[in-house]
Amino acid sequence: EAGVAQSPRYKIIEKRQSVAFWCNPISGHATLYWYQQILGQGPKLLIQFQNNGVVDDSQLPKDRFSAERLKGVDSTLKIQPAKLEDSAVYLCASSLARAGVGGYTFGSGTRLTVV
Amino acid sequence: AQSVTQLDSQVPVFEEAPVELRCNYSSSVSVYLFWYVQYPNQGLQLLLKYLSGSTLVESINGFEAEFNKSQTSFHLRKPSVHISDTAEYFCAVSATGTYKYIFGTGTRLKVLA
């Protein structure tokens, strides 16, 4: 089966600019996650979707980050305006409903550098 | 709430030597435990998982991990490492019945020739 697709792979922007990331999960996976991985740290969950509804966005900085999953398939994560501390790898993952049992499948990530 | 501690940020080891990567967790409820591996410029890949049953779980490439409830640990071991095992390894925990993983800070394994 095809994996989780993410684009772009790399992005460099100046602070205060906006940026968007795209994710296409594995076909049939109802649950989609966006994680932020800052250098030297483990991934941190930003937002979790179940189909096209938000299940958990408690750690999403909503003043600047937004995400949507229209039609319950692919998803976009946006940052506006970006700050220097947003430099990180943004990972998308998907799973069947019972992720606690099966584990996630991660994409290769988008490396964002804010200068 | 759950938390995960990986005490070793880097572990250098010579090829064909054994290795142990340590992971300790805390939780007030029962948990699932996972090890993920991340090769350079790639996403995380599931290496192995403990859900229930036998406390010793194995991966297809020779790694194993043992769930120790009394010590709240889930250490990852391999009896003989290869250069290709060089990667970053993340331990993760999720409360049973939830979908949310808490990841540790990772251990960078560097296998030396």
PDB file of C-alpha atoms in Angstrom:
ATOM      1  CA  GLU A   1       0.000   0.000   0.000  1.00  0.00           C
ATOM      2  CA  ALA A   2       1.128   3.548  -0.586  1.00  0.00           C
ATOM      3  CA  GLY A   3       2.485   5.346   2.471  1.00  0.00           C
ATOM      4  CA  VAL A   4       1.579   8.675   3.995  1.00  0.00           C
ATOM      5  CA  ALA A   5       2.487  11.423   1.535  1.00  0.00           C
ATOM      6  CA  GLN A   6       3.645  14.852   2.668  1.00  0.00           C
ATOM      7  CA  SER A   7       4.732  17.933   0.787  1.00  0.00           C
ATOM      8  CA  PRO A   8       6.846  19.909   0.566  1.00  0.00           C
ATOM      9  CA  ARG A   9       9.870  18.102   2.012  1.00  0.00           C
ATOM     10  CA  TYR A  10      11.649  21.315   2.903  1.00  0.00           C
ATOM     11  CA  LYS A  11      10.570  24.914   3.359  1.00  0.00           C
ATOM     12  CA  ILE A  12      12.488  28.026   4.347  1.00  0.00           C
ATOM     13  CA  ILE A  13      10.550  31.183   5.161  1.00  0.00           C
ATOM     14  CA  GLU A  14      11.112  34.436   6.971  1.00  0.00           C
ATOM     15  CA  LYS A  15       9.476  35.105  10.293  1.00  0.00           C
ATOM     16  CA  ARG A  16       5.986  36.570  10.060  1.00  0.00           C
ATOM     17  CA  GLN A  17       5.384  34.870   6.723  1.00  0.00           C
ATOM     18  CA  SER A  18       2.776  32.159   6.318  1.00  0.00           C
ATOM     19  CA  VAL A  19       3.298  28.554   5.252  1.00  0.00           C
ATOM     20  CA  ALA A  20       1.135  25.511   4.557  1.00  0.00           C
ATOM     21  CA  PHE A  21       1.875  21.803   4.631  1.00  0.00           C
ATOM     22  CA  TRP A  22      -0.081  19.061   2.942  1.00  0.00           C
ATOM     23  CA  CYS A  23      -0.672  15.452   3.944  1.00  0.00           C
ATOM     24  CA  ASN A  24      -2.376  12.566   2.192  1.00  0.00           C
ATOM     25  CA  PRO A  25      -2.905   9.599   4.528  1.00  0.00           C
ATOM     26  CA  ILE A  26      -3.067   5.923   3.715  1.00  0.00           C
ATOM     27  CA  SER A  27      -6.294   5.078   1.965  1.00  0.00           C
ATOM     28  CA  GLY A  28      -8.934   3.981   4.421  1.00  0.00           C
ATOM     29  CA  HIS A  29      -7.232   5.395   7.495  1.00  0.00           C
ATOM     30  CA  ALA A  30      -9.854   7.323   9.390  1.00  0.00           C
ATOM     31  CA  THR A  31      -7.523   8.959  11.882  1.00  0.00           C
ATOM     32  CA  LEU A  32      -4.934  11.572  10.946  1.00  0.00           C
ATOM     33  CA  TYR A  33      -2.408  13.287  13.173  1.00  0.00           C
ATOM     34  CA  TRP A  34      -0.049  16.224  12.867  1.00  0.00           C
ATOM     35  CA  TYR A  35       3.048  16.157  15.051  1.00  0.00           C
ATOM     36  CA  GLN A  36       5.728  18.787  15.583  1.00  0.00           C
ATOM     37  CA  GLN A  37       9.268  17.504  16.112  1.00  0.00           C
ATOM     38  CA  ILE A  38      11.711  20.149  17.272  1.00  0.00           C
ATOM     39  CA  LEU A  39      15.385  19.272  16.970  1.00  0.00           C
ATOM     40  CA  GLY A  40      16.485  17.207  19.961  1.00  0.00           C
ATOM     41  CA  GLN A  41      12.963  16.499  21.138  1.00  0.00           C
ATOM     42  CA  GLY A  42      10.385  13.796  20.600  1.00  0.00           C
ATOM     43  CA  PRO A  43       7.364  14.417  18.404  1.00  0.00           C
ATOM     44  CA  LYS A  44       4.568  16.396  20.023  1.00  0.00           C
ATOM     45  CA  LEU A  45       0.954  15.974  18.944  1.00  0.00           C
ATOM     46  CA  LEU A  46      -0.546  19.148  17.511  1.00  0.00           C
ATOM     47  CA  ILE A  47      -3.904  17.908  16.306  1.00  0.00           C
ATOM     48  CA  GLN A  48      -5.796  14.683  15.734  1.00  0.00           C
ATOM     49  CA  PHE A  49      -8.657  14.193  13.264  1.00  0.00           C
ATOM     50  CA  GLN A  50     -11.159  11.377  13.177  1.00  0.00           C
ATOM     51  CA  ASN A  51     -12.520  11.478   9.626  1.00  0.00           C
ATOM     52  CA  ASN A  52     -13.066  15.232   9.154  1.00  0.00           C
ATOM     53  CA  GLY A  53     -13.719  16.075  12.798  1.00  0.00           C
ATOM     54  CA  VAL A  54     -11.172  17.305  15.331  1.00  0.00           C
ATOM     55  CA  VAL A  55     -10.650  14.906  18.249  1.00  0.00           C
ATOM     56  CA  ASP A  56      -7.803  16.643  20.055  1.00  0.00           C
ATOM     57  CA  ASP A  57      -6.234  20.032  19.381  1.00  0.00           C
ATOM     58  CA  SER A  58      -5.296  20.874  22.939  1.00  0.00           C
ATOM     59  CA  GLN A  59      -1.631  21.500  22.074  1.00  0.00           C
ATOM     60  CA  LEU A  60      -2.205  23.429  18.855  1.00  0.00           C
ATOM     61  CA  PRO A  61      -1.214  27.120  19.184  1.00  0.00           C
ATOM     62  CA  LYS A  62      -4.504  28.319  17.761  1.00  0.00           C
ATOM     63  CA  ASP A  63      -3.447  31.946  17.527  1.00  0.00           C
ATOM     64  CA  ARG A  64      -1.145  31.039  14.648  1.00  0.00           C
ATOM     65  CA  PHE A  65      -1.716  27.414  13.672  1.00  0.00           C
ATOM     66  CA  SER A  66      -4.740  26.021  11.878  1.00  0.00           C
ATOM     67  CA  ALA A  67      -5.523  22.675  10.302  1.00  0.00           C
ATOM     68  CA  GLU A  68      -8.327  21.208   8.295  1.00  0.00           C
ATOM     69  CA  ARG A  69      -9.254  17.868   6.853  1.00  0.00           C
ATOM     70  CA  LEU A  70     -11.963  18.444   4.324  1.00  0.00           C
ATOM     71  CA  LYS A  71     -13.826  15.353   3.120  1.00  0.00           C
ATOM     72  CA  GLY A  72     -12.031  13.248   5.695  1.00  0.00           C
ATOM     73  CA  VAL A  73      -9.066  12.440   3.455  1.00  0.00           C
ATOM     74  CA  ASP A  74      -6.111  14.764   2.960  1.00  0.00           C
ATOM     75  CA  SER A  75      -5.227  17.532   5.358  1.00  0.00           C
ATOM     76  CA  THR A  76      -3.426  20.862   5.463  1.00  0.00           C
ATOM     77  CA  LEU A  77      -1.625  22.489   8.368  1.00  0.00           C
ATOM     78  CA  LYS A  78      -1.036  26.235   8.210  1.00  0.00           C
ATOM     79  CA  ILE A  79       1.109  28.596  10.229  1.00  0.00           C
ATOM     80  CA  GLN A  80       0.385  32.312  10.031  1.00  0.00           C
ATOM     81  CA  PRO A  81       2.453  34.223  11.005  1.00  0.00           C
ATOM     82  CA  ALA A  82       5.493  32.015  11.582  1.00  0.00           C
ATOM     83  CA  LYS A  83       7.912  32.547  14.442  1.00  0.00           C
ATOM     84  CA  LEU A  84      11.519  31.445  14.764  1.00  0.00           C
ATOM     85  CA  GLU A  85      10.526  28.794  17.320  1.00  0.00           C
ATOM     86  CA  ASP A  86       8.288  27.125  14.745  1.00  0.00           C
ATOM     87  CA  SER A  87      11.387  25.731  13.057  1.00  0.00           C
ATOM     88  CA  ALA A  88      10.846  21.978  13.252  1.00  0.00           C
ATOM     89  CA  VAL A  89       9.898  18.902  11.291  1.00  0.00           C
ATOM     90  CA  TYR A  90       6.155  18.557  10.865  1.00  0.00           C
ATOM     91  CA  LEU A  91       5.101  14.945  10.703  1.00  0.00           C
ATOM     92  CA  CYS A  92       1.791  13.634   9.497  1.00  0.00           C
ATOM     93  CA  ALA A  93       0.620  10.193  10.527  1.00  0.00           C
ATOM     94  CA  SER A  94      -2.455   8.112   9.948  1.00  0.00           C
ATOM     95  CA  SER A  95      -4.001   5.031  11.470  1.00  0.00           C
ATOM     96  CA  LEU A  96      -7.034   2.857  11.482  1.00  0.00           C
ATOM     97  CA  ALA A  97      -9.439   3.842  14.207  1.00  0.00           C
ATOM     98  CA  ARG A  98      -7.857   1.824  16.987  1.00  0.00           C
ATOM     99  CA  ALA A  99      -4.411   3.398  16.805  1.00  0.00           C
ATOM    100  CA  GLY A 100      -3.508   2.282  20.281  1.00  0.00           C
ATOM    101  CA  VAL A 101      -3.428  -1.273  18.989  1.00  0.00           C
ATOM    102  CA  GLY A 102      -2.011  -0.915  15.517  1.00  0.00           C
ATOM    103  CA  GLY A 103       0.363   1.995  15.746  1.00  0.00           C
ATOM    104  CA  TYR A 104       0.718   4.898  13.395  1.00  0.00           C
ATOM    105  CA  THR A 105       2.189   5.140   9.906  1.00  0.00           C
ATOM    106  CA  PHE A 106       4.210   8.308   9.572  1.00  0.00           C
ATOM    107  CA  GLY A 107       5.073  10.339   6.516  1.00  0.00           C
ATOM    108  CA  SER A 108       8.610  11.555   5.877  1.00  0.00           C
ATOM    109  CA  GLY A 109       7.813  14.983   7.242  1.00  0.00           C
ATOM    110  CA  THR A 110       8.270  18.587   6.178  1.00  0.00           C
ATOM    111  CA  ARG A 111      11.328  20.346   7.557  1.00  0.00           C
ATOM    112  CA  LEU A 112      10.500  24.005   8.204  1.00  0.00           C
ATOM    113  CA  THR A 113      13.202  26.568   8.806  1.00  0.00           C
ATOM    114  CA  VAL A 114      12.095  30.040   9.893  1.00  0.00           C
ATOM    115  CA  VAL A 115      14.779  32.708   9.519  1.00  0.00           C
TER     116      VAL A 115
ATOM    117  CA  ALA B   1      -1.348  11.701  32.255  1.00  0.00           C
ATOM    118  CA  GLN B   2       1.519   9.679  30.874  1.00  0.00           C
ATOM    119  CA  SER B   3       5.174  10.535  30.468  1.00  0.00           C
ATOM    120  CA  VAL B   4       8.208   8.857  28.960  1.00  0.00           C
ATOM    121  CA  THR B   5      11.865   9.209  29.888  1.00  0.00           C
ATOM    122  CA  GLN B   6      14.739   8.164  27.690  1.00  0.00           C
ATOM    123  CA  LEU B   7      17.794   8.837  29.790  1.00  0.00           C
ATOM    124  CA  ASP B   8      20.410   8.337  27.093  1.00  0.00           C
ATOM    125  CA  SER B   9      20.453  10.953  24.359  1.00  0.00           C
ATOM    126  CA  GLN B  10      23.278   9.229  22.489  1.00  0.00           C
ATOM    127  CA  VAL B  11      24.635   5.690  22.582  1.00  0.00           C
ATOM    128  CA  PRO B  12      27.780   4.829  20.607  1.00  0.00           C
ATOM    129  CA  VAL B  13      28.507   1.141  20.194  1.00  0.00           C
ATOM    130  CA  PHE B  14      30.826  -0.941  18.053  1.00  0.00           C
ATOM    131  CA  GLU B  15      29.459  -3.161  15.341  1.00  0.00           C
ATOM    132  CA  GLU B  16      28.473  -6.667  16.527  1.00  0.00           C
ATOM    133  CA  ALA B  17      28.355  -5.528  20.158  1.00  0.00           C
ATOM    134  CA  PRO B  18      25.145  -5.731  22.207  1.00  0.00           C
ATOM    135  CA  VAL B  19      23.143  -2.614  22.991  1.00  0.00           C
ATOM    136  CA  GLU B  20      20.377  -1.576  25.359  1.00  0.00           C
ATOM    137  CA  LEU B  21      18.362   1.620  24.948  1.00  0.00           C
ATOM    138  CA  ARG B  22      16.510   2.557  28.099  1.00  0.00           C
ATOM    139  CA  CYS B  23      12.924   3.718  28.385  1.00  0.00           C
ATOM    140  CA  ASN B  24      10.951   4.403  31.537  1.00  0.00           C
ATOM    141  CA  TYR B  25       7.369   5.547  31.674  1.00  0.00           C
ATOM    142  CA  SER B  26       4.874   6.775  34.214  1.00  0.00           C
ATOM    143  CA  SER B  27       1.126   6.345  34.109  1.00  0.00           C
ATOM    144  CA  SER B  28      -1.738   5.919  36.533  1.00  0.00           C
ATOM    145  CA  VAL B  29      -3.602   3.682  34.062  1.00  0.00           C
ATOM    146  CA  SER B  30      -2.638   0.698  31.964  1.00  0.00           C
ATOM    147  CA  VAL B  31      -0.701   1.522  28.818  1.00  0.00           C
ATOM    148  CA  TYR B  32       0.452   0.389  25.445  1.00  0.00           C
ATOM    149  CA  LEU B  33       4.179   0.793  24.766  1.00  0.00           C
ATOM    150  CA  PHE B  34       5.996   1.286  21.488  1.00  0.00           C
ATOM    151  CA  TRP B  35       9.444   1.724  20.022  1.00  0.00           C
ATOM    152  CA  TYR B  36       9.799   3.714  16.811  1.00  0.00           C
ATOM    153  CA  VAL B  37      12.944   4.120  14.701  1.00  0.00           C
ATOM    154  CA  GLN B  38      13.787   7.150  12.609  1.00  0.00           C
ATOM    155  CA  TYR B  39      16.479   6.912   9.955  1.00  0.00           C
ATOM    156  CA  PRO B  40      18.021  10.160   8.678  1.00  0.00           C
ATOM    157  CA  ASN B  41      15.597  12.316   6.697  1.00  0.00           C
ATOM    158  CA  GLN B  42      12.800   9.808   7.099  1.00  0.00           C
ATOM    159  CA  GLY B  43       9.623   9.533   9.128  1.00  0.00           C
ATOM    160  CA  LEU B  44       9.209   7.324  12.155  1.00  0.00           C
ATOM    161  CA  GLN B  45       8.691   3.605  11.627  1.00  0.00           C
ATOM    162  CA  LEU B  46       7.107   1.270  14.144  1.00  0.00           C
ATOM    163  CA  LEU B  47       9.742  -1.156  15.422  1.00  0.00           C
ATOM    164  CA  LEU B  48       7.777  -3.120  17.996  1.00  0.00           C
ATOM    165  CA  LYS B  49       4.912  -2.778  20.439  1.00  0.00           C
ATOM    166  CA  TYR B  50       3.620  -4.162  23.682  1.00  0.00           C
ATOM    167  CA  LEU B  51      -0.154  -4.348  24.031  1.00  0.00           C
ATOM    168  CA  SER B  52      -0.762  -7.272  26.388  1.00  0.00           C
ATOM    169  CA  GLY B  53       0.257 -10.856  26.956  1.00  0.00           C
ATOM    170  CA  SER B  54       3.906 -11.881  26.783  1.00  0.00           C
ATOM    171  CA  THR B  55       6.119  -9.200  28.249  1.00  0.00           C
ATOM    172  CA  LEU B  56       8.890  -9.890  25.736  1.00  0.00           C
ATOM    173  CA  VAL B  57       8.232  -8.592  22.241  1.00  0.00           C
ATOM    174  CA  GLU B  58      10.446  -8.903  19.200  1.00  0.00           C
ATOM    175  CA  SER B  59      10.914  -7.137  15.890  1.00  0.00           C
ATOM    176  CA  ILE B  60      11.763  -8.706  12.557  1.00  0.00           C
ATOM    177  CA  ASN B  61      15.281  -7.227  12.530  1.00  0.00           C
ATOM    178  CA  GLY B  62      16.543  -8.692  15.795  1.00  0.00           C
ATOM    179  CA  PHE B  63      15.481  -6.069  18.338  1.00  0.00           C
ATOM    180  CA  GLU B  64      13.516  -7.040  21.408  1.00  0.00           C
ATOM    181  CA  ALA B  65      11.968  -5.166  24.302  1.00  0.00           C
ATOM    182  CA  GLU B  66      10.688  -6.330  27.641  1.00  0.00           C
ATOM    183  CA  PHE B  67       7.799  -4.765  29.501  1.00  0.00           C
ATOM    184  CA  ASN B  68       8.560  -4.593  33.209  1.00  0.00           C
ATOM    185  CA  LYS B  69       5.535  -3.310  35.081  1.00  0.00           C
ATOM    186  CA  SER B  70       7.172  -3.171  38.502  1.00  0.00           C
ATOM    187  CA  GLN B  71      10.022  -1.034  37.176  1.00  0.00           C
ATOM    188  CA  THR B  72       7.814   0.811  34.678  1.00  0.00           C
ATOM    189  CA  SER B  73      10.361   0.143  31.972  1.00  0.00           C
ATOM    190  CA  PHE B  74      10.375  -0.958  28.344  1.00  0.00           C
ATOM    191  CA  HIS B  75      14.050  -1.191  27.410  1.00  0.00           C
ATOM    192  CA  LEU B  76      15.080  -2.024  23.859  1.00  0.00           C
ATOM    193  CA  ARG B  77      17.880  -4.515  23.282  1.00  0.00           C
ATOM    194  CA  LYS B  78      19.779  -6.117  20.447  1.00  0.00           C
ATOM    195  CA  PRO B  79      22.471  -8.768  20.990  1.00  0.00           C
ATOM    196  CA  SER B  80      24.566  -7.756  17.975  1.00  0.00           C
ATOM    197  CA  VAL B  81      24.171  -4.443  16.156  1.00  0.00           C
ATOM    198  CA  HIS B  82      24.953  -3.578  12.538  1.00  0.00           C
ATOM    199  CA  ILE B  83      26.048  -0.347  10.934  1.00  0.00           C
ATOM    200  CA  SER B  84      22.580  -0.125   9.397  1.00  0.00           C
ATOM    201  CA  ASP B  85      21.031   0.137  12.869  1.00  0.00           C
ATOM    202  CA  THR B  86      22.401   3.660  13.168  1.00  0.00           C
ATOM    203  CA  ALA B  87      19.296   5.781  13.707  1.00  0.00           C
ATOM    204  CA  GLU B  88      17.277   7.578  16.341  1.00  0.00           C
ATOM    205  CA  TYR B  89      15.001   5.474  18.499  1.00  0.00           C
ATOM    206  CA  PHE B  90      11.891   6.806  20.201  1.00  0.00           C
ATOM    207  CA  CYS B  91       9.930   5.174  22.981  1.00  0.00           C
ATOM    208  CA  ALA B  92       6.228   6.039  23.145  1.00  0.00           C
ATOM    209  CA  VAL B  93       3.328   5.343  25.474  1.00  0.00           C
ATOM    210  CA  SER B  94      -0.406   5.616  25.119  1.00  0.00           C
ATOM    211  CA  ALA B  95      -3.100   4.947  27.661  1.00  0.00           C
ATOM    212  CA  THR B  96      -5.163   1.957  26.656  1.00  0.00           C
ATOM    213  CA  GLY B  97      -8.330   3.072  24.925  1.00  0.00           C
ATOM    214  CA  THR B  98      -6.852   6.347  23.703  1.00  0.00           C
ATOM    215  CA  TYR B  99      -5.161   7.260  20.449  1.00  0.00           C
ATOM    216  CA  LYS B 100      -2.696   9.763  21.805  1.00  0.00           C
ATOM    217  CA  TYR B 101       0.993   8.889  21.954  1.00  0.00           C
ATOM    218  CA  ILE B 102       3.475  10.532  24.252  1.00  0.00           C
ATOM    219  CA  PHE B 103       6.981  10.249  22.848  1.00  0.00           C
ATOM    220  CA  GLY B 104      10.281  10.317  24.660  1.00  0.00           C
ATOM    221  CA  THR B 105      13.061  12.640  23.578  1.00  0.00           C
ATOM    222  CA  GLY B 106      14.805   9.917  21.612  1.00  0.00           C
ATOM    223  CA  THR B 107      18.126   8.056  21.765  1.00  0.00           C
ATOM    224  CA  ARG B 108      20.572   8.413  18.920  1.00  0.00           C
ATOM    225  CA  LEU B 109      22.267   5.060  18.319  1.00  0.00           C
ATOM    226  CA  LYS B 110      25.539   5.305  16.458  1.00  0.00           C
ATOM    227  CA  VAL B 111      27.122   2.026  15.415  1.00  0.00           C
ATOM    228  CA  LEU B 112      30.860   2.270  14.854  1.00  0.00           C
ATOM    229  CA  ALA B 113      32.897   0.081  12.517  1.00  0.00           C
TER     230      ALA B 113
END
